[in-house]
Coordinates of C-alpha atoms in Angstrom, one line a residue:
M1 CA -13.1 -16.0 -5.3
P2 CA -16.9 -16.4 -5.8
S3 CA -18.2 -19.5 -7.3
Q4 CA -19.6 -19.6 -10.8
T5 CA -23.2 -19.5 -9.6
T6 CA -24.7 -16.3 -8.0
T7 CA -23.7 -15.9 -4.4
F8 CA -26.3 -13.6 -3.0
A9 CA -27.2 -13.7 0.6
E10 CA -30.1 -16.1 1.3
P11 CA -32.8 -14.9 3.8
P12 CA -33.5 -16.9 6.8
T13 CA -36.7 -18.1 5.3
L14 CA -37.6 -18.1 1.7
D15 CA -41.1 -18.0 0.0
V16 CA -40.1 -18.8 -3.5
R17 CA -43.2 -17.6 -5.2
K18 CA -43.1 -14.2 -3.4
T19 CA -39.4 -13.9 -4.0
L20 CA -40.0 -14.6 -7.8
A21 CA -42.9 -12.2 -7.9
R22 CA -40.8 -9.5 -6.2
A23 CA -37.9 -10.1 -8.6
D24 CA -40.2 -9.9 -11.7
G25 CA -41.7 -6.6 -10.4
A26 CA -38.2 -5.2 -9.8
R27 CA -37.2 -6.3 -13.2
R28 CA -40.1 -4.6 -14.9
A29 CA -39.5 -1.5 -12.8
G30 CA -35.8 -1.4 -14.1
D31 CA -34.4 -2.4 -10.8
I32 CA -32.0 -4.8 -12.2
T33 CA -29.7 -5.2 -9.2
G34 CA -32.8 -5.9 -6.9
A35 CA -34.2 -8.5 -9.4
A36 CA -30.9 -10.2 -9.7
R37 CA -30.6 -10.4 -6.0
D38 CA -33.9 -12.1 -5.6
Y39 CA -33.5 -14.4 -8.6
G40 CA -30.0 -15.3 -7.1
A41 CA -31.5 -16.1 -3.6
V42 CA -33.9 -18.5 -5.2
L43 CA -31.2 -20.3 -7.2
A44 CA -29.1 -20.4 -4.1
R45 CA -31.8 -22.5 -2.5
F46 CA -33.1 -24.3 -5.5
P47 CA -30.5 -24.5 -8.3
G48 CA -32.8 -26.0 -10.7
N49 CA -35.5 -23.6 -10.6
P50 CA -36.2 -22.8 -14.4
R51 CA -38.0 -19.6 -14.1
A52 CA -35.2 -17.9 -12.0
R53 CA -32.4 -19.3 -14.0
K54 CA -33.9 -18.3 -17.3
A55 CA -34.6 -14.8 -15.9
L56 CA -31.1 -14.4 -14.3
A57 CA -29.4 -15.5 -17.5
A58 CA -31.3 -12.8 -19.4
I59 CA -30.5 -9.9 -17.2
G60 CA -27.1 -11.2 -16.1
P61 CA -25.0 -8.8 -18.2
S62 CA -27.4 -5.8 -17.2
A63 CA -27.0 -6.8 -13.5
A64 CA -23.4 -7.1 -13.8
S65 CA -23.1 -3.6 -15.4
A66 CA -25.3 -2.1 -12.5
L67 CA -23.0 -3.9 -10.0
A68 CA -20.0 -2.5 -11.8
D69 CA -21.2 0.9 -11.5
M70 CA -21.9 0.4 -7.9
A71 CA -18.5 -0.9 -7.2
K72 CA -16.9 2.2 -9.0
S73 CA -18.9 4.4 -6.9
C74 CA -17.6 2.7 -3.7
E75 CA -14.1 2.9 -4.9
A76 CA -14.4 6.6 -5.6
A77 CA -15.6 6.9 -2.1
H78 CA -12.8 4.8 -0.8
Q79 CA -15.3 2.1 0.5
L80 CA -13.3 -0.8 -0.7
D81 CA -14.9 -3.5 1.3
E82 CA -18.2 -2.7 -0.3
A83 CA -16.6 -2.2 -3.8
V84 CA -15.0 -5.8 -3.6
Q85 CA -18.4 -7.4 -2.7
H86 CA -20.1 -5.6 -5.7
W87 CA -17.3 -6.7 -8.0
A88 CA -17.5 -10.3 -6.7
D89 CA -21.3 -10.4 -7.3
A90 CA -20.8 -9.0 -10.8
V91 CA -18.2 -11.7 -11.6
A92 CA -20.5 -14.5 -10.2
L93 CA -23.1 -13.3 -12.8
C94 CA -20.6 -13.4 -15.6
P95 CA -17.9 -16.0 -14.8
G96 CA -14.8 -15.4 -16.7
H97 CA -15.8 -11.9 -17.8
I98 CA -12.2 -10.6 -18.0
A99 CA -12.8 -7.0 -17.3
L100 CA -15.0 -7.7 -14.3
C101 CA -12.4 -10.4 -13.0
L102 CA -9.5 -7.9 -13.5
S103 CA -11.5 -5.0 -11.7
L104 CA -12.1 -7.4 -8.7
C105 CA -8.3 -8.3 -8.9
R106 CA -7.3 -4.6 -8.8
C107 CA -9.7 -3.8 -6.0
L108 CA -8.4 -6.7 -3.8
S109 CA -4.8 -5.6 -4.7
D110 CA -5.5 -2.1 -3.6
M111 CA -6.6 -3.6 -0.2
G112 CA -3.4 -5.6 0.0
R113 CA -5.4 -8.9 -0.3
N114 CA -3.0 -10.5 -2.9
H115 CA -3.8 -14.1 -2.5
A116 CA -7.5 -13.3 -3.1
A117 CA -6.4 -11.0 -6.1
L118 CA -4.6 -14.0 -7.5
D119 CA -7.6 -16.1 -7.4
A120 CA -9.4 -13.5 -9.3
V121 CA -6.9 -13.0 -12.2
N122 CA -6.6 -16.7 -12.4
E123 CA -10.4 -16.9 -12.9
A124 CA -9.8 -14.5 -15.8
L125 CA -7.1 -16.7 -17.3
R126 CA -9.1 -19.8 -17.0
H127 CA -11.5 -18.5 -19.6
N128 CA -9.0 -16.2 -21.3
P129 CA -5.5 -18.0 -21.1
D130 CA -4.0 -15.7 -24.0
S131 CA -5.0 -12.3 -22.5
A132 CA -1.9 -10.2 -22.5
L133 CA -3.8 -7.8 -19.9
A134 CA -4.6 -10.7 -17.6
L135 CA -1.0 -12.2 -17.8
D136 CA 0.4 -8.8 -17.1
T137 CA -1.9 -8.2 -14.2
K138 CA -1.0 -11.6 -12.7
G139 CA 2.6 -10.7 -12.9
C140 CA 2.0 -7.7 -10.8
V141 CA 0.2 -9.7 -8.1
L142 CA 2.9 -12.3 -8.0
R143 CA 5.5 -9.4 -7.6
D144 CA 3.5 -8.2 -4.6
L145 CA 3.5 -11.7 -3.3
G146 CA 7.3 -11.8 -3.5
Q147 CA 7.3 -14.3 -6.3
M148 CA 9.8 -12.4 -8.6
D149 CA 10.6 -15.2 -11.0
A150 CA 7.0 -16.3 -11.6
A151 CA 6.1 -12.6 -12.0
Q152 CA 8.9 -12.1 -14.6
A153 CA 7.6 -15.1 -16.5
C154 CA 4.0 -13.8 -16.8
H155 CA 5.0 -10.4 -18.0
R156 CA 7.3 -11.9 -20.7
E157 CA 4.4 -14.3 -21.6
A158 CA 2.2 -11.0 -21.8
L159 CA 4.6 -9.5 -24.5
K160 CA 4.1 -12.7 -26.6
H161 CA 0.4 -12.1 -26.9
G162 CA 0.6 -8.5 -28.4
G163 CA -1.6 -5.8 -27.3
N164 CA -0.2 -2.8 -25.3
T165 CA 3.4 -3.8 -24.6
A166 CA 4.2 -0.7 -22.4
G167 CA 2.6 -2.3 -19.3
P168 CA 4.7 -5.6 -19.4
L169 CA 7.8 -3.7 -20.3
N170 CA 7.2 -1.3 -17.5
H171 CA 6.7 -4.0 -15.1
L172 CA 9.9 -5.9 -16.2
G173 CA 11.7 -2.5 -15.5
V174 CA 10.2 -2.5 -12.2
L175 CA 11.4 -6.0 -11.3
A176 CA 14.9 -5.2 -12.5
R177 CA 14.9 -2.2 -10.5
A178 CA 14.1 -4.1 -7.4
T179 CA 16.9 -6.3 -7.9
G180 CA 19.3 -3.5 -8.2
D181 CA 19.9 -3.8 -12.1
T182 CA 19.2 -0.1 -12.9
D183 CA 20.6 -0.4 -16.4
K184 CA 18.3 -3.2 -17.4
A185 CA 15.6 -1.3 -15.7
A186 CA 16.3 1.8 -17.8
D187 CA 16.3 -0.2 -21.0
F188 CA 12.8 -1.7 -20.3
F189 CA 11.5 1.7 -19.5
R190 CA 12.9 3.3 -22.6
Q191 CA 11.3 0.5 -24.6
A192 CA 7.9 1.1 -22.7
I193 CA 8.1 4.8 -23.6
T194 CA 8.5 4.0 -27.2
A195 CA 5.5 2.0 -27.0
S196 CA 3.4 4.7 -25.1
P197 CA 5.4 7.9 -25.1
G198 CA 2.4 9.9 -23.6
T199 CA 2.3 7.9 -20.3
A200 CA 3.9 10.2 -17.7
S201 CA 4.6 7.5 -15.1
L202 CA 6.9 5.7 -17.5
H203 CA 9.1 8.9 -17.9
H204 CA 9.3 9.1 -14.0
N205 CA 10.4 5.6 -13.8
L206 CA 13.2 6.1 -16.4
A207 CA 14.2 9.2 -14.4
G208 CA 14.7 7.2 -11.3
C209 CA 17.3 5.0 -13.2
T210 CA 19.0 7.9 -15.1
T211 CA 21.8 10.3 -14.2
Y212 CA 21.2 13.4 -16.1
R213 CA 23.6 16.0 -17.7
A214 CA 22.9 19.3 -19.4
G215 CA 21.2 18.9 -22.8
D216 CA 20.0 15.2 -22.0
A217 CA 17.4 14.4 -24.7
H218 CA 15.0 12.9 -22.3
I219 CA 14.7 16.2 -20.5
R220 CA 13.6 17.9 -23.8
Q221 CA 11.0 15.0 -24.3
M222 CA 9.6 15.5 -20.9
Q223 CA 9.3 19.2 -21.4
D224 CA 7.6 18.7 -24.8
Q225 CA 5.2 16.2 -23.2
L226 CA 4.2 18.9 -20.7
A227 CA 3.7 21.5 -23.3
D228 CA 1.1 19.4 -25.0
H229 CA -1.1 19.2 -22.0
S230 CA -3.0 21.4 -19.7
S231 CA -1.1 22.7 -16.7
S232 CA -3.8 21.6 -14.4
D233 CA -3.9 17.9 -15.6
P234 CA -3.1 15.7 -12.6
R235 CA -1.9 12.8 -14.9
Q236 CA 1.1 14.8 -15.7
A237 CA 2.3 15.1 -12.1
P238 CA 4.9 12.2 -12.5
L239 CA 6.6 14.2 -15.4
H240 CA 7.1 17.2 -12.8
F241 CA 8.7 15.1 -10.2
A242 CA 10.8 13.4 -12.9
L243 CA 12.0 16.9 -14.2
F244 CA 12.7 18.0 -10.6
K245 CA 15.3 15.1 -10.5
A246 CA 16.8 16.0 -14.0
M247 CA 17.1 19.5 -13.3
D248 CA 18.4 19.1 -9.8
E249 CA 21.2 16.8 -11.3
T250 CA 22.0 19.5 -14.0
D251 CA 22.1 22.1 -11.3
D252 CA 19.0 24.3 -12.3
R253 CA 17.7 24.4 -8.8
D254 CA 15.0 27.1 -9.4
G255 CA 13.7 25.2 -12.3
A256 CA 13.8 21.9 -10.5
F257 CA 12.1 23.3 -7.5
A258 CA 9.4 25.0 -9.6
H259 CA 8.6 21.5 -11.0
L260 CA 8.5 19.9 -7.7
L261 CA 5.9 22.6 -6.4
R262 CA 3.8 21.9 -9.6
G263 CA 3.9 18.1 -9.1
N264 CA 3.0 18.2 -5.5
H265 CA 0.2 20.8 -6.1
L266 CA -1.3 18.4 -8.8
R267 CA -1.1 15.3 -6.5
K268 CA -2.6 17.1 -3.7
A269 CA -5.4 18.5 -5.9
S270 CA -6.4 15.0 -7.1
S271 CA -6.3 13.5 -3.5
N272 CA -8.9 13.5 -1.0
F273 CA -6.5 13.9 2.1
D274 CA -7.9 15.9 5.1
I275 CA -5.5 16.6 8.0
A276 CA -8.4 17.5 10.3
R277 CA -10.0 14.0 9.6
E278 CA -6.7 12.4 10.3
A279 CA -6.4 14.2 13.6
Y280 CA -9.9 13.1 14.6
R281 CA -8.9 9.5 13.8
F282 CA -5.7 9.5 15.7
A283 CA -7.6 10.9 18.7
W284 CA -10.2 8.1 18.6
Y285 CA -7.4 5.4 18.3
K286 CA -5.8 6.7 21.4
S287 CA -9.2 6.9 23.2
L288 CA -9.6 3.1 22.8
F289 CA -6.8 2.8 25.2
A290 CA -7.5 5.5 27.5
E291 CA -7.2 2.8 30.3
P292 CA -4.3 0.3 29.9
P293 CA -5.8 -2.9 28.6
A294 CA -5.7 -6.1 30.8
P295 CA -3.0 -8.6 29.9
M296 CA -3.9 -10.8 26.9
Q297 CA -4.5 -14.4 27.7
I298 CA -2.7 -16.3 25.1
T299 CA -4.5 -19.3 23.8
N300 CA -2.9 -19.9 20.4
E301 CA 1.0 -19.9 19.7
C302 CA 2.3 -17.0 17.6
E303 CA 4.3 -18.6 14.9
P304 CA 6.1 -16.9 13.1
R305 CA 6.7 -14.2 15.5
P306 CA 6.2 -10.8 13.9
V307 CA 8.5 -7.7 14.3
Y308 CA 6.8 -4.7 13.0
V309 CA 8.9 -1.7 11.5
V310 CA 7.0 1.5 11.7
G311 CA 7.4 5.2 11.3
L312 CA 7.0 7.9 8.8
P313 CA 7.8 7.0 5.2
R314 CA 11.4 8.0 4.3
S315 CA 12.6 7.7 8.0
G316 CA 14.7 4.7 7.5
T317 CA 12.2 1.8 7.8
T318 CA 13.6 0.0 4.8
L319 CA 17.1 0.0 6.2
A320 CA 15.9 -1.0 9.5
E321 CA 14.1 -4.0 7.9
R322 CA 17.1 -5.1 5.9
I323 CA 19.1 -4.9 9.1
L324 CA 16.7 -7.1 11.1
G325 CA 16.5 -9.4 8.3
Q326 CA 20.2 -10.3 8.8
T327 CA 19.5 -12.0 12.0
P328 CA 19.4 -15.8 12.1
G329 CA 15.8 -17.2 11.4
A330 CA 14.3 -13.8 10.3
Q331 CA 12.2 -13.3 7.0
T332 CA 11.8 -9.9 5.5
A333 CA 8.3 -9.8 4.2
G334 CA 8.2 -6.1 2.8
E335 CA 5.1 -3.9 3.4
L336 CA 2.2 -6.2 4.1
S337 CA -1.4 -5.2 4.5
V338 CA -1.9 -7.9 7.0
V339 CA -2.5 -5.4 9.9
S340 CA -4.9 -3.0 8.2
N341 CA -7.0 -5.8 6.7
A342 CA -7.2 -7.3 10.3
V343 CA -7.8 -3.9 12.1
S344 CA -10.5 -2.4 9.7
P345 CA -13.2 -4.7 10.5
L346 CA -12.6 -4.3 14.4
L347 CA -12.4 -0.6 14.1
R348 CA -15.8 -0.4 12.0
R349 CA -17.4 -2.6 14.6
L350 CA -16.3 -0.4 17.5
Q351 CA -17.6 2.6 15.6
T352 CA -20.8 1.2 14.5
E353 CA -21.6 -0.1 18.1
G354 CA -20.4 3.0 19.7
R355 CA -18.1 1.3 22.0
S356 CA -15.2 3.0 23.7
A357 CA -12.7 0.2 23.9
P358 CA -12.1 -3.3 22.5
T359 CA -13.0 -6.3 24.6
R360 CA -10.8 -9.3 25.3
Q361 CA -12.9 -11.1 22.8
D362 CA -12.2 -8.4 20.2
L363 CA -8.5 -8.7 20.8
Q364 CA -8.6 -12.5 20.6
T365 CA -10.4 -12.1 17.3
L366 CA -7.7 -9.5 16.0
R367 CA -5.2 -11.8 17.1
D368 CA -6.5 -14.8 15.2
R369 CA -6.8 -12.4 12.1
L370 CA -3.3 -11.2 12.5
L371 CA -1.8 -14.8 12.8
S372 CA -3.7 -16.2 9.8
G373 CA -2.4 -13.3 7.6
I374 CA 1.1 -13.6 8.9
K375 CA 1.0 -17.4 8.1
R376 CA -0.1 -16.8 4.6
H377 CA 3.2 -14.8 3.9
S378 CA 5.6 -16.9 5.8
D379 CA 8.2 -19.1 4.4
G380 CA 8.6 -21.1 7.4
S381 CA 11.1 -19.0 9.3
P382 CA 10.4 -18.3 13.1
I383 CA 10.8 -14.6 12.7
L384 CA 8.8 -12.4 10.2
I385 CA 9.5 -8.7 9.6
D386 CA 6.6 -6.6 8.3
K387 CA 7.7 -3.1 7.2
M388 CA 4.4 -1.2 6.6
P389 CA 5.4 2.1 7.9
L390 CA 1.8 3.5 8.8
N391 CA 1.1 0.5 10.8
F392 CA 2.3 3.0 13.6
R393 CA -1.3 4.2 13.7
W394 CA -2.5 0.8 15.1
A395 CA 0.4 -0.1 17.2
G396 CA -1.5 -0.2 20.3
L397 CA -3.9 -2.7 18.8
I398 CA -1.0 -4.9 17.6
C399 CA 0.6 -4.9 21.0
A400 CA -2.5 -5.5 22.9
A401 CA -3.4 -8.6 20.7
M402 CA 0.1 -10.0 20.2
P403 CA 2.2 -9.6 23.4
E404 CA 5.0 -11.6 21.8
A405 CA 5.4 -9.0 19.0
R406 CA 7.9 -6.2 18.8
V407 CA 7.3 -2.8 17.2
V408 CA 10.3 -0.9 16.0
S409 CA 9.6 2.7 15.8
L410 CA 11.8 4.8 13.6
S411 CA 12.5 8.5 14.4
R412 CA 14.5 10.9 12.4
A413 CA 15.3 14.7 12.4
P414 CA 12.3 16.6 11.1
M415 CA 13.6 18.5 8.2
P416 CA 15.4 15.6 6.4
V417 CA 12.1 13.5 6.7
A418 CA 9.8 16.3 5.6
W419 CA 12.2 17.2 2.7
S420 CA 12.3 13.7 1.5
L421 CA 8.6 13.3 1.7
F422 CA 8.0 16.3 -0.3
R423 CA 10.3 15.4 -3.1
H424 CA 8.9 11.9 -3.4
L425 CA 6.0 10.7 -5.8
F426 CA 4.4 8.0 -3.8
S427 CA 2.5 5.2 -5.8
S428 CA 0.2 4.4 -3.1
H429 CA -2.8 6.5 -2.1
G430 CA -2.1 6.2 1.6
N431 CA 0.5 9.0 1.8
G432 CA -1.7 12.1 0.8
F433 CA -0.1 14.2 3.5
A434 CA 3.1 14.2 1.6
Y435 CA 2.2 16.7 -1.1
D436 CA 1.7 20.0 1.0
M437 CA 4.3 21.4 3.4
A438 CA 1.8 22.3 6.1
D439 CA 0.1 18.8 6.0
I440 CA 3.6 17.2 6.2
A441 CA 4.4 19.2 9.5
A442 CA 0.9 18.5 10.9
Y443 CA 1.1 14.8 10.2
M444 CA 4.7 14.6 11.6
L445 CA 3.3 16.0 14.8
L446 CA 0.4 13.4 14.8
H447 CA 3.1 10.7 14.4
R448 CA 5.2 11.9 17.3
D449 CA 2.4 12.2 19.6
M450 CA 0.9 8.9 18.7
M451 CA 4.0 6.9 19.3
R452 CA 4.6 8.7 22.5
F453 CA 1.2 7.7 23.6
W454 CA 1.7 4.1 22.6
S455 CA 5.0 4.0 24.3
T456 CA 3.3 4.9 27.6
R457 CA 0.9 1.9 27.3
F458 CA 3.1 -0.7 25.6
A459 CA 6.6 0.3 26.8
S460 CA 8.0 -3.4 26.8
Q461 CA 7.0 -4.0 23.2
I462 CA 7.8 -0.7 21.5
V463 CA 11.5 -0.3 20.6
S464 CA 12.6 3.1 19.6
L465 CA 15.3 3.5 16.9
D466 CA 16.9 6.7 16.3
Y467 CA 18.2 7.1 12.7
A468 CA 21.1 9.5 13.6
A469 CA 22.4 7.0 16.1
L470 CA 22.0 4.1 13.8
V471 CA 24.2 5.7 11.2
S472 CA 26.7 7.3 13.6
E473 CA 27.0 4.8 16.4
T474 CA 26.0 1.7 14.4
E475 CA 27.3 -1.3 16.1
D476 CA 26.1 -0.1 19.7
T477 CA 22.7 1.0 18.4
L478 CA 22.2 -2.2 16.5
R479 CA 23.1 -4.5 19.3
E480 CA 20.7 -2.8 21.5
L481 CA 18.0 -3.0 18.8
I482 CA 18.6 -6.8 18.3
D483 CA 18.5 -7.4 22.0
A484 CA 15.3 -5.3 22.6
C485 CA 13.6 -7.4 19.6
D486 CA 14.6 -10.6 21.3
L487 CA 16.5 -11.6 18.3
E488 CA 20.0 -13.2 17.8
W489 CA 22.9 -11.0 16.8
S490 CA 24.8 -11.6 13.6
E491 CA 27.7 -9.5 12.3
A492 CA 25.8 -9.5 9.0
C493 CA 23.6 -6.8 10.7
L494 CA 26.4 -4.4 10.1
N495 CA 26.3 -4.9 6.3
P496 CA 22.7 -4.9 5.3
Q497 CA 23.8 -3.8 1.8
A498 CA 24.9 -7.3 1.3
A499 CA 21.4 -8.8 2.0
G500 CA 19.9 -10.6 -1.0
G501 CA 16.2 -10.2 -2.1
P502 CA 14.5 -7.5 -4.1
V503 CA 13.5 -4.0 -2.8
L504 CA 10.4 -2.4 -4.2
T505 CA 10.2 0.7 -2.1
A506 CA 11.6 4.1 -3.0
S507 CA 14.9 3.2 -0.9
A508 CA 16.0 0.5 -3.3
T509 CA 19.1 2.4 -4.3
Q510 CA 20.1 3.7 -0.7
V511 CA 19.9 0.3 1.0
R512 CA 22.3 -1.2 -1.4
R513 CA 25.0 1.1 0.0
K514 CA 26.9 0.7 3.2
I515 CA 25.4 2.4 6.2
Y516 CA 26.4 6.0 5.8
C517 CA 26.2 9.5 7.3
G518 CA 25.2 12.5 5.6
S519 CA 21.9 12.1 4.0
D520 CA 20.3 14.2 6.7
D521 CA 21.9 17.2 5.1
D522 CA 20.5 16.7 1.6
W523 CA 17.9 19.3 2.2
R524 CA 20.4 22.0 2.7
R525 CA 20.8 22.3 -1.1
Y526 CA 17.3 23.7 -1.2
E527 CA 17.6 25.7 2.1
A528 CA 16.8 28.8 0.3
H529 CA 13.5 27.3 -1.1
L530 CA 12.4 25.7 2.0
S531 CA 11.6 28.5 4.3
P532 CA 7.8 27.7 4.2
L533 CA 8.6 24.0 5.2
A534 CA 10.8 25.3 8.1
A535 CA 8.2 27.6 9.2
A536 CA 5.4 24.9 9.2
L537 CA 7.8 22.5 11.2
N538 CA 8.5 25.3 13.6
T539 CA 4.9 26.1 14.0
A540 CA 4.2 22.4 14.8
G541 CA 6.9 22.5 17.5
L542 CA 9.1 20.0 15.5
T543 CA 12.3 22.0 15.0

């Protein structure tokens, strides 16, 4: 979190007179951001300079507003590193400004930097201790950090301070659902809808906790909600996904699938996903390891030792995580952003410098970043399970930097995965491929080829796990998995449904059942509607 004074970069040498003159000129010309940067540089070197302090105090709100606009532009362009810096600079100009602090918190959360996000929201609460919005936001950050009891306390405290109660009620529902209490979750979601009936995502959350029968009043409520909005409004996409589930359960398959198509169309239209861009990135990632890397010279101990569960979303990664978490000494940490936050600076540096491969020093720096991130999430257990599915993109960098790590790579029959992707509304922006049948097939092909490539470079570290074998030959498959990950077998691995702890992914309901066969045939209920998806998979060579 930035300090309460301005934190602009100081030049190697500083001519105070010239810097102040340049700042004054920028201010007269309307360049508030430039002026603020120079005044801040003077104060960073000479905090008592009255001229700079008075001028910066005068333009502070305007400079912060300019920085906020810059941050929003960067967010729109998905340049989150730059956005965070702009938000941080704006907060430094206006310490405790609740909207700026919470914007910084949200941006950090989007990057998975939850500890820094917690600092940002605490800064807001230090100045505004009774802010319901800040308390509710803190609860969300604590939830993402795995501190469920503290998160619940924050959301309940937010309710005491009035304002829009839909947010805290919704988030209490999310927490209840994560612990498997769907009845309590549904009650919270209904209360949230009463407070904010026009919020589509609340209806979608309630639908996930409801089993529908024909004539259900909530179905009519959702239909009426859609009738009041433009059919092209992307904010209504959650209603279409919710109505798909409701109509599927009342056996109106044609109506259900029509809503599913519309919901996916709206989500795709509002995303910036480009399969050609993804293909280019995947090819570049592989090119970094055109030659097998030299063995890493380990200079610092890896503790806890990580096991990464990767694969396509909806391929069984949550189940695998729960199984591995039943081994002695293992901690399940959920979907962490440690890898993406550690890898991103390295990839930017390689691209900027036009280098074709990481050096040993690059990998050592990456290792240090990974270890630092892992330790922040560790509860002291010797093994940490990180289940971020899309880490498969960087499995080579993980393995090169951390020879002790194991990467469990899930594979599953193409059609069941593709169908599960297409019928699911993802909360994050990282799964933009899931809203178009052709994109799904193309991305699945990229995933398959990527994992085949990593397996040729890091065969001893990448452990393949076939979902069909997992559910049909469970004990033999799991014993092989546990052994390949250098973990200790436990009979509890055969009963992951008994594992404690919350589940925040879309598989929260499924993983609380015993391991079972049959889910790979769910798509056949819509086989008549899925010929375009089958054709796309066939064209990609995935059938």
